[in-house]
mmCIF file of C-alpha atoms and ligand atoms in Angstrom:
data_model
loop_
_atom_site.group_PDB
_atom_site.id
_atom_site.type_symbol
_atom_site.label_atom_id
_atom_site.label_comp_id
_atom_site.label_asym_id
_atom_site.label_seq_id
_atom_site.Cartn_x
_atom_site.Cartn_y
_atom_site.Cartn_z
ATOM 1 C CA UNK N 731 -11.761 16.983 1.244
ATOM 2 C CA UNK N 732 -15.251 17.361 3.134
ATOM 3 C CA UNK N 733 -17.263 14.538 1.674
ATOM 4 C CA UNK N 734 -20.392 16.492 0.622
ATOM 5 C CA UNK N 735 -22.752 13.031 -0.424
ATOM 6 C CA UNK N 736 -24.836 10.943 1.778
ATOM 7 C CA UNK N 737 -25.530 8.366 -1.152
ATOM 8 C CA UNK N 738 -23.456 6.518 -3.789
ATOM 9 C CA UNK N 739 -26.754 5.958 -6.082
ATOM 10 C CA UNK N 740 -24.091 6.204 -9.418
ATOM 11 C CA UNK N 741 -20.544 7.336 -10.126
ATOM 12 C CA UNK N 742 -22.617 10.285 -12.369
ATOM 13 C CA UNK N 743 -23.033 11.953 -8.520
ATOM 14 C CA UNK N 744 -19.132 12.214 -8.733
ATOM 15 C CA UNK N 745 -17.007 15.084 -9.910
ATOM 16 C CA UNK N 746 -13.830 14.072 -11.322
ATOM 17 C CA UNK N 747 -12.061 15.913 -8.497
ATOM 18 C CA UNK N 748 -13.854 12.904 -5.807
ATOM 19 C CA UNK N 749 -13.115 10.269 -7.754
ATOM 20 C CA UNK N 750 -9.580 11.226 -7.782
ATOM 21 C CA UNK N 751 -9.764 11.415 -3.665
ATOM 22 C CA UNK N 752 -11.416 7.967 -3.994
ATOM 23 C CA UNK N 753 -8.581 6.771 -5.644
ATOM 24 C CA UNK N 754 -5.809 8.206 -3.005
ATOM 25 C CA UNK N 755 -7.932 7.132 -0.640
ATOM 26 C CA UNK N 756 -7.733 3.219 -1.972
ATOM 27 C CA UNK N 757 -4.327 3.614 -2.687
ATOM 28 C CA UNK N 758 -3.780 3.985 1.512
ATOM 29 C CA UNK N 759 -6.038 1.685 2.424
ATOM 30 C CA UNK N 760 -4.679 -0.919 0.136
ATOM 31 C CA UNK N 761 -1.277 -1.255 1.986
ATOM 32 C CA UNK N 762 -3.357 -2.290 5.282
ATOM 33 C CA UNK N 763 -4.482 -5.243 3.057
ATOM 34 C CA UNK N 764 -0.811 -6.417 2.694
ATOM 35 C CA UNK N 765 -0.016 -5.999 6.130
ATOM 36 C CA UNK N 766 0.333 -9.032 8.574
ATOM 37 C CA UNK N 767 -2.647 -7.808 10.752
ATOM 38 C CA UNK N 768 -5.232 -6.042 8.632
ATOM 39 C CA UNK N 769 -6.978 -4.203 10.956
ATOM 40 C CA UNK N 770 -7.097 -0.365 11.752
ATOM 41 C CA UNK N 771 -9.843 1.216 14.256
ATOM 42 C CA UNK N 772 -11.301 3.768 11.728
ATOM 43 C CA UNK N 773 -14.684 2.291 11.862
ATOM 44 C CA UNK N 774 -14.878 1.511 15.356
ATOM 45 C CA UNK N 775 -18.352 1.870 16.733
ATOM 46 C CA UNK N 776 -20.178 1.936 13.249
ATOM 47 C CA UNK N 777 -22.652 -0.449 11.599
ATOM 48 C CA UNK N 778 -23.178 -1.405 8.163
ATOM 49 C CA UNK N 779 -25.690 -3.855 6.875
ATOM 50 C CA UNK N 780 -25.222 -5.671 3.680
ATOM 51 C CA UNK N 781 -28.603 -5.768 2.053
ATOM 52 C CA UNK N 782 -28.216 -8.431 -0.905
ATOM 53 C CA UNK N 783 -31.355 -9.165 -2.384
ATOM 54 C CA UNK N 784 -29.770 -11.185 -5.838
ATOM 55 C CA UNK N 785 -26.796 -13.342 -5.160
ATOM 56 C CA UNK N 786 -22.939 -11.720 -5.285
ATOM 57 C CA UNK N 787 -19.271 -13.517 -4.282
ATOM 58 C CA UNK N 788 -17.132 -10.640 -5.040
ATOM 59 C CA UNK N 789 -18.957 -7.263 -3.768
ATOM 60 C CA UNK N 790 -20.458 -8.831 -0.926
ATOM 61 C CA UNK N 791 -17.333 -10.188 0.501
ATOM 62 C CA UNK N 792 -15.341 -7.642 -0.378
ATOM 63 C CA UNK N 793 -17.507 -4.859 1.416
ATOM 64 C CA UNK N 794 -17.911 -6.839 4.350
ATOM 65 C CA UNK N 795 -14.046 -7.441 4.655
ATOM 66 C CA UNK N 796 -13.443 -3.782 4.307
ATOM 67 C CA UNK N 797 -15.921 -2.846 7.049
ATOM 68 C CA UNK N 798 -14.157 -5.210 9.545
ATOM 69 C CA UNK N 799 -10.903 -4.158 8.852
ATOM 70 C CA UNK N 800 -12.089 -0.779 9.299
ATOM 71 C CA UNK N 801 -13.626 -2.087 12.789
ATOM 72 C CA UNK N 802 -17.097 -1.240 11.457
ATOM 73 C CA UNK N 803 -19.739 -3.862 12.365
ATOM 74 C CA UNK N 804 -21.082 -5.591 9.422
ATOM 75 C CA UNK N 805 -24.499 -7.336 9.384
ATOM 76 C CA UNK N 806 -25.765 -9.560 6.242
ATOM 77 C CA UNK N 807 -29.211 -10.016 5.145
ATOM 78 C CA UNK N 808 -29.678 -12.337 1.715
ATOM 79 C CA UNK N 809 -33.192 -12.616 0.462
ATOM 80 C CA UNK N 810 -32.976 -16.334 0.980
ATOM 81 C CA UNK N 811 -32.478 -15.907 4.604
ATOM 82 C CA UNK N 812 -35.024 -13.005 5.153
ATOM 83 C CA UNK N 813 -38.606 -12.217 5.338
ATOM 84 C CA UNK N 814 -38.809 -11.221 1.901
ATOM 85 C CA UNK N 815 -39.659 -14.555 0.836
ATOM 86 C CA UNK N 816 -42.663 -13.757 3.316
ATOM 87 C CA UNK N 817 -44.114 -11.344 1.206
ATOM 88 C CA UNK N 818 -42.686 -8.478 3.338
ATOM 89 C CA UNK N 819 -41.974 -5.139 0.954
ATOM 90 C CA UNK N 820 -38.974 -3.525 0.261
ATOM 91 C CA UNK N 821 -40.192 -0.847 1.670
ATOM 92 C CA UNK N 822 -40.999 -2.507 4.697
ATOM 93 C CA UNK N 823 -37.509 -4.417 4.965
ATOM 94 C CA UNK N 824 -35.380 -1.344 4.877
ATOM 95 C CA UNK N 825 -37.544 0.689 7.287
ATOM 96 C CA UNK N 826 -36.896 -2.232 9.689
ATOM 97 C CA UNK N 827 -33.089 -2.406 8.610
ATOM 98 C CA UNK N 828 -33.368 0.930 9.941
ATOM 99 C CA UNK N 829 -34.913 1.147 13.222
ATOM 100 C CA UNK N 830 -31.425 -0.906 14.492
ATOM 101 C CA UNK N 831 -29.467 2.513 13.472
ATOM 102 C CA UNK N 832 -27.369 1.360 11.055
ATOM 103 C CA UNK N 833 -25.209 4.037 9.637
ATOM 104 C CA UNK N 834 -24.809 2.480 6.296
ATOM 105 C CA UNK N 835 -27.111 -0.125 4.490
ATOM 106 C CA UNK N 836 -25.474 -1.502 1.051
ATOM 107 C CA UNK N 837 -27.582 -2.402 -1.314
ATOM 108 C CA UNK N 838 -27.843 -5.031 -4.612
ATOM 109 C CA UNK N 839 -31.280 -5.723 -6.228
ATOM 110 C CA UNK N 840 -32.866 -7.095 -9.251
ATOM 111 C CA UNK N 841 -35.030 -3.372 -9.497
ATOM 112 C CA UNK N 842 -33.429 -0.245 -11.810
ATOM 113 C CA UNK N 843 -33.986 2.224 -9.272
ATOM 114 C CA UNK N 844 -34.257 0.047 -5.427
ATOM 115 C CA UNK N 845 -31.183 2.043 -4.262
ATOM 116 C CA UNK N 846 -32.597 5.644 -5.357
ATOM 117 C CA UNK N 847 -35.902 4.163 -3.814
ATOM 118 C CA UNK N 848 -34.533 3.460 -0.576
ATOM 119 C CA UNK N 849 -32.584 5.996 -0.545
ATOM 120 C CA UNK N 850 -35.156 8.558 -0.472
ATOM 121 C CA UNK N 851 -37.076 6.329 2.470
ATOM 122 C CA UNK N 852 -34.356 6.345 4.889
ATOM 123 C CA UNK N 853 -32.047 8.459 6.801
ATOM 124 C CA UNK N 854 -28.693 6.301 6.881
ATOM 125 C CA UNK N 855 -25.847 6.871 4.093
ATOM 126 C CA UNK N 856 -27.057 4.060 1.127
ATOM 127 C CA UNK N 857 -24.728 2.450 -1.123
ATOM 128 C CA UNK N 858 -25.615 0.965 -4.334
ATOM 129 C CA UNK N 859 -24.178 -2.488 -4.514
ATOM 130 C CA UNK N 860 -26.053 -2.767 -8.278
ATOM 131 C CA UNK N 861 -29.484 -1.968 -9.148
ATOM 132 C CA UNK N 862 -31.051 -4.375 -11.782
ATOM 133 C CA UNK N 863 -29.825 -3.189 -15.387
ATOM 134 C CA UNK N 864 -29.014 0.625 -13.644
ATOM 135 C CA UNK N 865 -25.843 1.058 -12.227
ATOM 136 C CA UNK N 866 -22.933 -0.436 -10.225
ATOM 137 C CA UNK N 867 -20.742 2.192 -9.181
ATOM 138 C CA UNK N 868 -18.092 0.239 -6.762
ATOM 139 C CA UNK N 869 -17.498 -1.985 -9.356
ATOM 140 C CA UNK N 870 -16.667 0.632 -11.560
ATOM 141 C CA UNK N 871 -14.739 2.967 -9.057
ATOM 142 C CA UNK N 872 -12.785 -0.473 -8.500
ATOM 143 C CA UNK N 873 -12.030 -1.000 -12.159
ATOM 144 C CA UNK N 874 -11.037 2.970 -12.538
ATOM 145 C CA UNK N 875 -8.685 2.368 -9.858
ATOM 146 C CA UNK N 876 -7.087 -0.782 -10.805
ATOM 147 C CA UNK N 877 -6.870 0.925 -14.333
ATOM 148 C CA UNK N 878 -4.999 3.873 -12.468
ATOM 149 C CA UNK N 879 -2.569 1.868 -10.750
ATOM 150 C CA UNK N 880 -1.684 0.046 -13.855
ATOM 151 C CA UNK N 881 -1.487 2.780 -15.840
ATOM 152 C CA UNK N 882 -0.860 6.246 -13.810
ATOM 153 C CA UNK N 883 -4.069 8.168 -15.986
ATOM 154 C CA UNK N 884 -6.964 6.949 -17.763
ATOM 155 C CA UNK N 885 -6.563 9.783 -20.287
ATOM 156 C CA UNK N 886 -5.894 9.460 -23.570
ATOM 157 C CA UNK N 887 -6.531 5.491 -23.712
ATOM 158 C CA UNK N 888 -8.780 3.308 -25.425
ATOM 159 C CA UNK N 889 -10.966 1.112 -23.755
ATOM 160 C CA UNK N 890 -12.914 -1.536 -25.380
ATOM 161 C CA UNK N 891 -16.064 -3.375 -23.390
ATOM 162 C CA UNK N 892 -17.134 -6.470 -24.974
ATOM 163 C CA UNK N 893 -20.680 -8.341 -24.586
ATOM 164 C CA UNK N 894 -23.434 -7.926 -23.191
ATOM 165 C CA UNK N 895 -24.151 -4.324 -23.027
ATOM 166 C CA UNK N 896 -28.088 -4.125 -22.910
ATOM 167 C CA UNK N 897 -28.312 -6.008 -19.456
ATOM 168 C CA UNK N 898 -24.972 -4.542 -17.892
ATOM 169 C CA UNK N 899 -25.170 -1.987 -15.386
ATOM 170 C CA UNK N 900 -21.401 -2.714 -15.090
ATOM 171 C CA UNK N 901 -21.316 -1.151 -18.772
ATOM 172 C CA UNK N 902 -23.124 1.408 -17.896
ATOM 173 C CA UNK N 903 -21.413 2.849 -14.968
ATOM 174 C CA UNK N 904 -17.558 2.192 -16.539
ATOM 175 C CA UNK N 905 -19.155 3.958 -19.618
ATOM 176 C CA UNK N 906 -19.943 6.926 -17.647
ATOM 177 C CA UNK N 907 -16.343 6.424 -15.076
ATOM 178 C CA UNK N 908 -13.942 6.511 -18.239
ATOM 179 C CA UNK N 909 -15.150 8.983 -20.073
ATOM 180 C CA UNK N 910 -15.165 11.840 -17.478
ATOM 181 C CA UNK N 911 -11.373 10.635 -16.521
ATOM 182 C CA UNK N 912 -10.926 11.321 -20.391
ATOM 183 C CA UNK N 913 -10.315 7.669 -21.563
ATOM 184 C CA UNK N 914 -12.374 6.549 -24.940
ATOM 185 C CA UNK N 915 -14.667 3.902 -25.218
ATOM 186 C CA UNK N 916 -15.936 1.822 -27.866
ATOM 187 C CA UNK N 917 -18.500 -1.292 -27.653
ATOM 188 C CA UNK N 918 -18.896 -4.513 -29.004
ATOM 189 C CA UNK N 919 -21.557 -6.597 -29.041
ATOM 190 C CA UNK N 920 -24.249 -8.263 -31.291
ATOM 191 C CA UNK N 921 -27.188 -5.651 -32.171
ATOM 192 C CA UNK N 922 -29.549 -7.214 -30.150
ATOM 193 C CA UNK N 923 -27.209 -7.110 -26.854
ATOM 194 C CA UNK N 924 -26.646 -3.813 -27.188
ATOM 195 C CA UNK N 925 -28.962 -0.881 -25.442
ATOM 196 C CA UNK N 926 -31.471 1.168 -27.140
ATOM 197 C CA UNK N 927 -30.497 4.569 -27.551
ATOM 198 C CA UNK N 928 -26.676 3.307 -27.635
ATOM 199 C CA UNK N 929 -26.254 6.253 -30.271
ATOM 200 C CA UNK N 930 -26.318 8.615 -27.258
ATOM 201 C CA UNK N 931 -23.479 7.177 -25.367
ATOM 202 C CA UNK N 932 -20.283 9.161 -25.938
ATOM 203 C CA UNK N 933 -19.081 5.452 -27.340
ATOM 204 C CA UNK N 934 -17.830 3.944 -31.210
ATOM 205 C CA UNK N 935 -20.004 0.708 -31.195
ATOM 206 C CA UNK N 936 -18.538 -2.285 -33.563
ATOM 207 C CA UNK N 937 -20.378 -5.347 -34.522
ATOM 208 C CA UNK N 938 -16.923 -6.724 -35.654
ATOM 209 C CA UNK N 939 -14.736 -8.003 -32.643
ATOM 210 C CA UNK N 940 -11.778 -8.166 -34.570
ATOM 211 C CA UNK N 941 -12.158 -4.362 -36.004
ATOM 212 C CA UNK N 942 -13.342 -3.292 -31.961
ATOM 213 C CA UNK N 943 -9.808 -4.267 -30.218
ATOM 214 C CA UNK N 944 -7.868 -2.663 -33.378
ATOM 215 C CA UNK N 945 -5.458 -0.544 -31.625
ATOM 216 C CA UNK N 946 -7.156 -0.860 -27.898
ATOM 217 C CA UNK N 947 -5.678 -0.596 -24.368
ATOM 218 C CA UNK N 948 -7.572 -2.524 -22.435
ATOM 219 C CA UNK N 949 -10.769 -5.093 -23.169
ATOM 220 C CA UNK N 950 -13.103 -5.733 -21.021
ATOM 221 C CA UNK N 951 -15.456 -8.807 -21.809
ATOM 222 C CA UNK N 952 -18.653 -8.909 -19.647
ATOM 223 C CA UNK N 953 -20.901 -11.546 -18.867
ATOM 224 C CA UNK N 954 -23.752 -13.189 -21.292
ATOM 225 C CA UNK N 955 -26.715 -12.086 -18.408
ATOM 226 C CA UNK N 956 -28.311 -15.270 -19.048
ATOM 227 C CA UNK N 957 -31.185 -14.117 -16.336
ATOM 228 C CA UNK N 958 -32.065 -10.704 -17.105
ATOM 229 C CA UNK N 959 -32.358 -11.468 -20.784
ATOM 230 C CA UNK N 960 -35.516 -12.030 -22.919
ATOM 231 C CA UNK N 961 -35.485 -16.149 -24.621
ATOM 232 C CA UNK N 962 -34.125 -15.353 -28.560
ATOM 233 C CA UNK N 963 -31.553 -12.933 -28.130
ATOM 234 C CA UNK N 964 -28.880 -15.456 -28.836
ATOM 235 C CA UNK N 965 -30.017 -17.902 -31.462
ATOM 236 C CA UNK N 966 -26.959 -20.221 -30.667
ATOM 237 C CA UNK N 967 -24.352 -19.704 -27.678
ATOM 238 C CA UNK N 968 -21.673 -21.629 -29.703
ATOM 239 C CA UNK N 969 -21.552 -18.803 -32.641
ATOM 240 C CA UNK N 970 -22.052 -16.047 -29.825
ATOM 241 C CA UNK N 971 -18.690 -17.650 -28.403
ATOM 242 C CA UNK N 972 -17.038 -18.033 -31.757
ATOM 243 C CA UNK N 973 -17.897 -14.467 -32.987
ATOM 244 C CA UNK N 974 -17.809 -12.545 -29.362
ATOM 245 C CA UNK N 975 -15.494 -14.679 -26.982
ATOM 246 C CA UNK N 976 -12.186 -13.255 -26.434
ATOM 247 C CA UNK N 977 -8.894 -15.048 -26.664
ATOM 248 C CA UNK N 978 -5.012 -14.679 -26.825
ATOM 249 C CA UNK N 979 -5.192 -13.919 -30.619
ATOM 250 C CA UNK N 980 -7.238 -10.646 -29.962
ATOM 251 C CA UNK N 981 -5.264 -9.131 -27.827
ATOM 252 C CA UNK N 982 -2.625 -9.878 -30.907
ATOM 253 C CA UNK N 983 -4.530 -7.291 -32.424
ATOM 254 C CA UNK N 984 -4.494 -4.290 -29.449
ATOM 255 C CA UNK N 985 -1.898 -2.492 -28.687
ATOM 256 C CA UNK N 986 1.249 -4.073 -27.053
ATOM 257 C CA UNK N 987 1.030 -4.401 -23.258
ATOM 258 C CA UNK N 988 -2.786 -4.338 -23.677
ATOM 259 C CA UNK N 989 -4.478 -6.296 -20.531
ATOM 260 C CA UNK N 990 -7.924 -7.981 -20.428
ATOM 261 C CA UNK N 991 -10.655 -7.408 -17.166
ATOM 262 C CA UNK N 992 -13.660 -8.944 -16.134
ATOM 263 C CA UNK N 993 -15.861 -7.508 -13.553
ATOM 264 C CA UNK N 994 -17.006 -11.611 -12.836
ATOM 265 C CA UNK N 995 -18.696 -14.141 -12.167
ATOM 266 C CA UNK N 996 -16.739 -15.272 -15.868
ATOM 267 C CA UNK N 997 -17.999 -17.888 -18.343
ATOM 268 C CA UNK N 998 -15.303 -19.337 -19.087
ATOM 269 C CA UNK N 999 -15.424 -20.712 -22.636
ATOM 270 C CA UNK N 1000 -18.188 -18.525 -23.825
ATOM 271 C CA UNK N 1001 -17.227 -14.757 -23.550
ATOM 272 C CA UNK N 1002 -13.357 -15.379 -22.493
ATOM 273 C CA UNK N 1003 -11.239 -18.481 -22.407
ATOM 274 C CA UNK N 1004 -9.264 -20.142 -19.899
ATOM 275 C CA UNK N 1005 -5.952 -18.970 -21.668
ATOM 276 C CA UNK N 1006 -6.691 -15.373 -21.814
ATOM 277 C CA UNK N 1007 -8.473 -15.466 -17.995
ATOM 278 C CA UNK N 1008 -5.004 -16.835 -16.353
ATOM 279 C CA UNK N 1009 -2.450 -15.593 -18.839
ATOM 280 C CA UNK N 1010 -0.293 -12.176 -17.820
ATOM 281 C CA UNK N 1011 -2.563 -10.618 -19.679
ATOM 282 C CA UNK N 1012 -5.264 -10.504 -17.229
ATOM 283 C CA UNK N 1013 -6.115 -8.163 -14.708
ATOM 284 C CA UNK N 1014 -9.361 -10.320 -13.296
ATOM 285 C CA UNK N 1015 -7.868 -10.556 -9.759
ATOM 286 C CA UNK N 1016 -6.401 -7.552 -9.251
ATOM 287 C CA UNK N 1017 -9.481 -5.826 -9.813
ATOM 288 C CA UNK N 1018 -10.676 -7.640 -6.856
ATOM 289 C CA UNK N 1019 -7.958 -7.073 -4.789
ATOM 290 C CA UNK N 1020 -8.750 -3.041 -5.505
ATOM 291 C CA UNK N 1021 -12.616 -3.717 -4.513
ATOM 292 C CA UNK N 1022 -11.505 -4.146 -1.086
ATOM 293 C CA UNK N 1023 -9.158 -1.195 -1.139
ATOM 294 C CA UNK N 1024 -11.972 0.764 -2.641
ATOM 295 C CA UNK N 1025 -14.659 -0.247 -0.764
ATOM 296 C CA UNK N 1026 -12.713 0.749 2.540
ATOM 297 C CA UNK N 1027 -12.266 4.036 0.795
ATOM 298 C CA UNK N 1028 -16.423 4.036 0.393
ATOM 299 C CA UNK N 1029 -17.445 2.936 3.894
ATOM 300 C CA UNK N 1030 -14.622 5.677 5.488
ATOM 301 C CA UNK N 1031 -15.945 8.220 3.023
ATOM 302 C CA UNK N 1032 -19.801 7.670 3.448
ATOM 303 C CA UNK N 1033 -19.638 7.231 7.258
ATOM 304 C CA UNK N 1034 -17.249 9.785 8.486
ATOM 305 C CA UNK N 1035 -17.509 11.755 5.976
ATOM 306 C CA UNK N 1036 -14.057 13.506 5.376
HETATM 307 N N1 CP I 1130 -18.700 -7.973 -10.173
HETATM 308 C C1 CP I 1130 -19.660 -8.351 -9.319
HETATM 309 O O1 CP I 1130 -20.563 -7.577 -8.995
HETATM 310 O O2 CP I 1130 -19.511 -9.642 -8.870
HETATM 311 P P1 CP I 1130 -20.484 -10.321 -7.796
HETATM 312 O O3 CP I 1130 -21.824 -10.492 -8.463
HETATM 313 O O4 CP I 1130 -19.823 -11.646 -7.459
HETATM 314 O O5 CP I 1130 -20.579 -9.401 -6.627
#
């Protein structure tokens, strides 16, 4: 397939049919992962600079191991470490990024809208590593995939997301991923965690975790965003955890065989517990053994092209 886009802004630039290709891709690259020597010369010659402006473990490392096994050249910049904290612009930073030629800059920061923004600044392929509240489309590619390899097709299943909806751009891009792969989604979440206008997502929305995973497939729980949220949300985290945190006993309630993900970092304790996060039920760390699998398939896709 000729790879017609120069961005990944959000997986709403992707036609079913290039997800799909996505997904055989990943399924290729992920053998190379189990191999002794993990290294192919696919890349060889290209540059990619991580741009992460708010802190990340898992997309970070996970797009700057699938460069190098690819052979690309990866380069990291962290705000911490850059001249950001100088007062420098955005603007300013990614024009310089840009005079050493990458071919690729990924992107994650704390704007809606800094990956578009660059984007339309620079000539290079951009890749949005998650934009504020927006969008994060490798996470969601990565949880289609792992969801594909468990199951052979999304369609027809039921998918419950559980949390903190109103500051997830992880929500919002698996929202917009499993419905046009034909899976169903509801949401749970107290009413102020969830996002205005939520009656215009093709979603069921619950208040009522035990009547959400009623007959579910898969939950996924999501992260309290302590630091993108306004002070009063949450009157108390304790009866957040009792009413919203997921256990063994819920997944009583799904569907048997029904598994559990978390895109991460978890709170353990408040929106999942420990016996749910490390039982069989869990798919936590094979999602992020398909990031890197999917992320090669992103970095071979956006810089050759093909
Ligand atoms: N899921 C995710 O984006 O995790 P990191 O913040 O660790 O990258």
């Amino acid at each position: 397939m000729h790879w017609r886009h120069k961005h990944l802004l959000d997986v709403d630039q992707l036609e079913k049919e290039e997800i799909e290709h996505i997904f055989e891709l990943a399924r290729n690259f992920k053998e190379i992962n189990n191999r002794p020597v993990k290294k192919v010369p696919t890349l060889k010659g290209k540059s990619v600079v991580l741009f992460f402006a708010e802190p990340s473990t898992r997309t970070r490392v996970s797009f700057d191991i699938a460069g190098k096994r690819l052979s690309a050249d990866t380069f990291s910049l962290s705000k911490s470490g850059s001249s950001l904290l100088k007062g420098e612009s955005l603007k300013d930073t990614v024009l310089t990024l840009q005079a050493m030629r990458p071919d690729c800059i990924v992107i994650r920061h704390q704007f809606s809208g800094a990956a578009a923004f660059i984007a339309s600044k620079l000539n290079c392929s951009v890749i949005n590593a998650g934009d504020g509240w927006h969008a994060h489309p490798t996470q969601a590619l990565l949880d289609g995939f792992t969801l594909k390899e468990e199951w052979g097709e999304l369609a027809g299943r039921e998918i419950l997301i559980v949390g903190d909806i109103a500051h997830s751009r992880v929500a919002r891009s698996d929202v917009k991923l499993f419905t046009k792969l034909g899976a169903r989604v509801r949401l749970c979440a107290p009413r102020t965690l969830l996002p205005p206008r939520v009656d215009t997502w093709p979603v069921k929305v619950y208040s009522s975790l035990e009547e959400a995973v009623k007959g579910v497939d898969l939950i996924i729980c999501l992260r309290l965003q302590l630091e993108r949220q306004e002070k009063g949300l949450l009157p108390d985290l304790r009866e957040y955890s009792w009413r919203y945190g997921l256990g063994l006993k819920h997944l009583k309630l799904a569907r048997p065989g029904a598994k559990v993900m978390h895109p991460g970092p978890m709170n353990r304790g408040v929106e999942i517990n420990s016996e749910l996060a490390d039982s069989q039920k869990s798919l936590i760390l094979e999602q992020v053994h398909s990031g890197v699998a999917v992320r090669m398939a992103l970095l071979y896709l956006y810089l050759v092209g093909a």
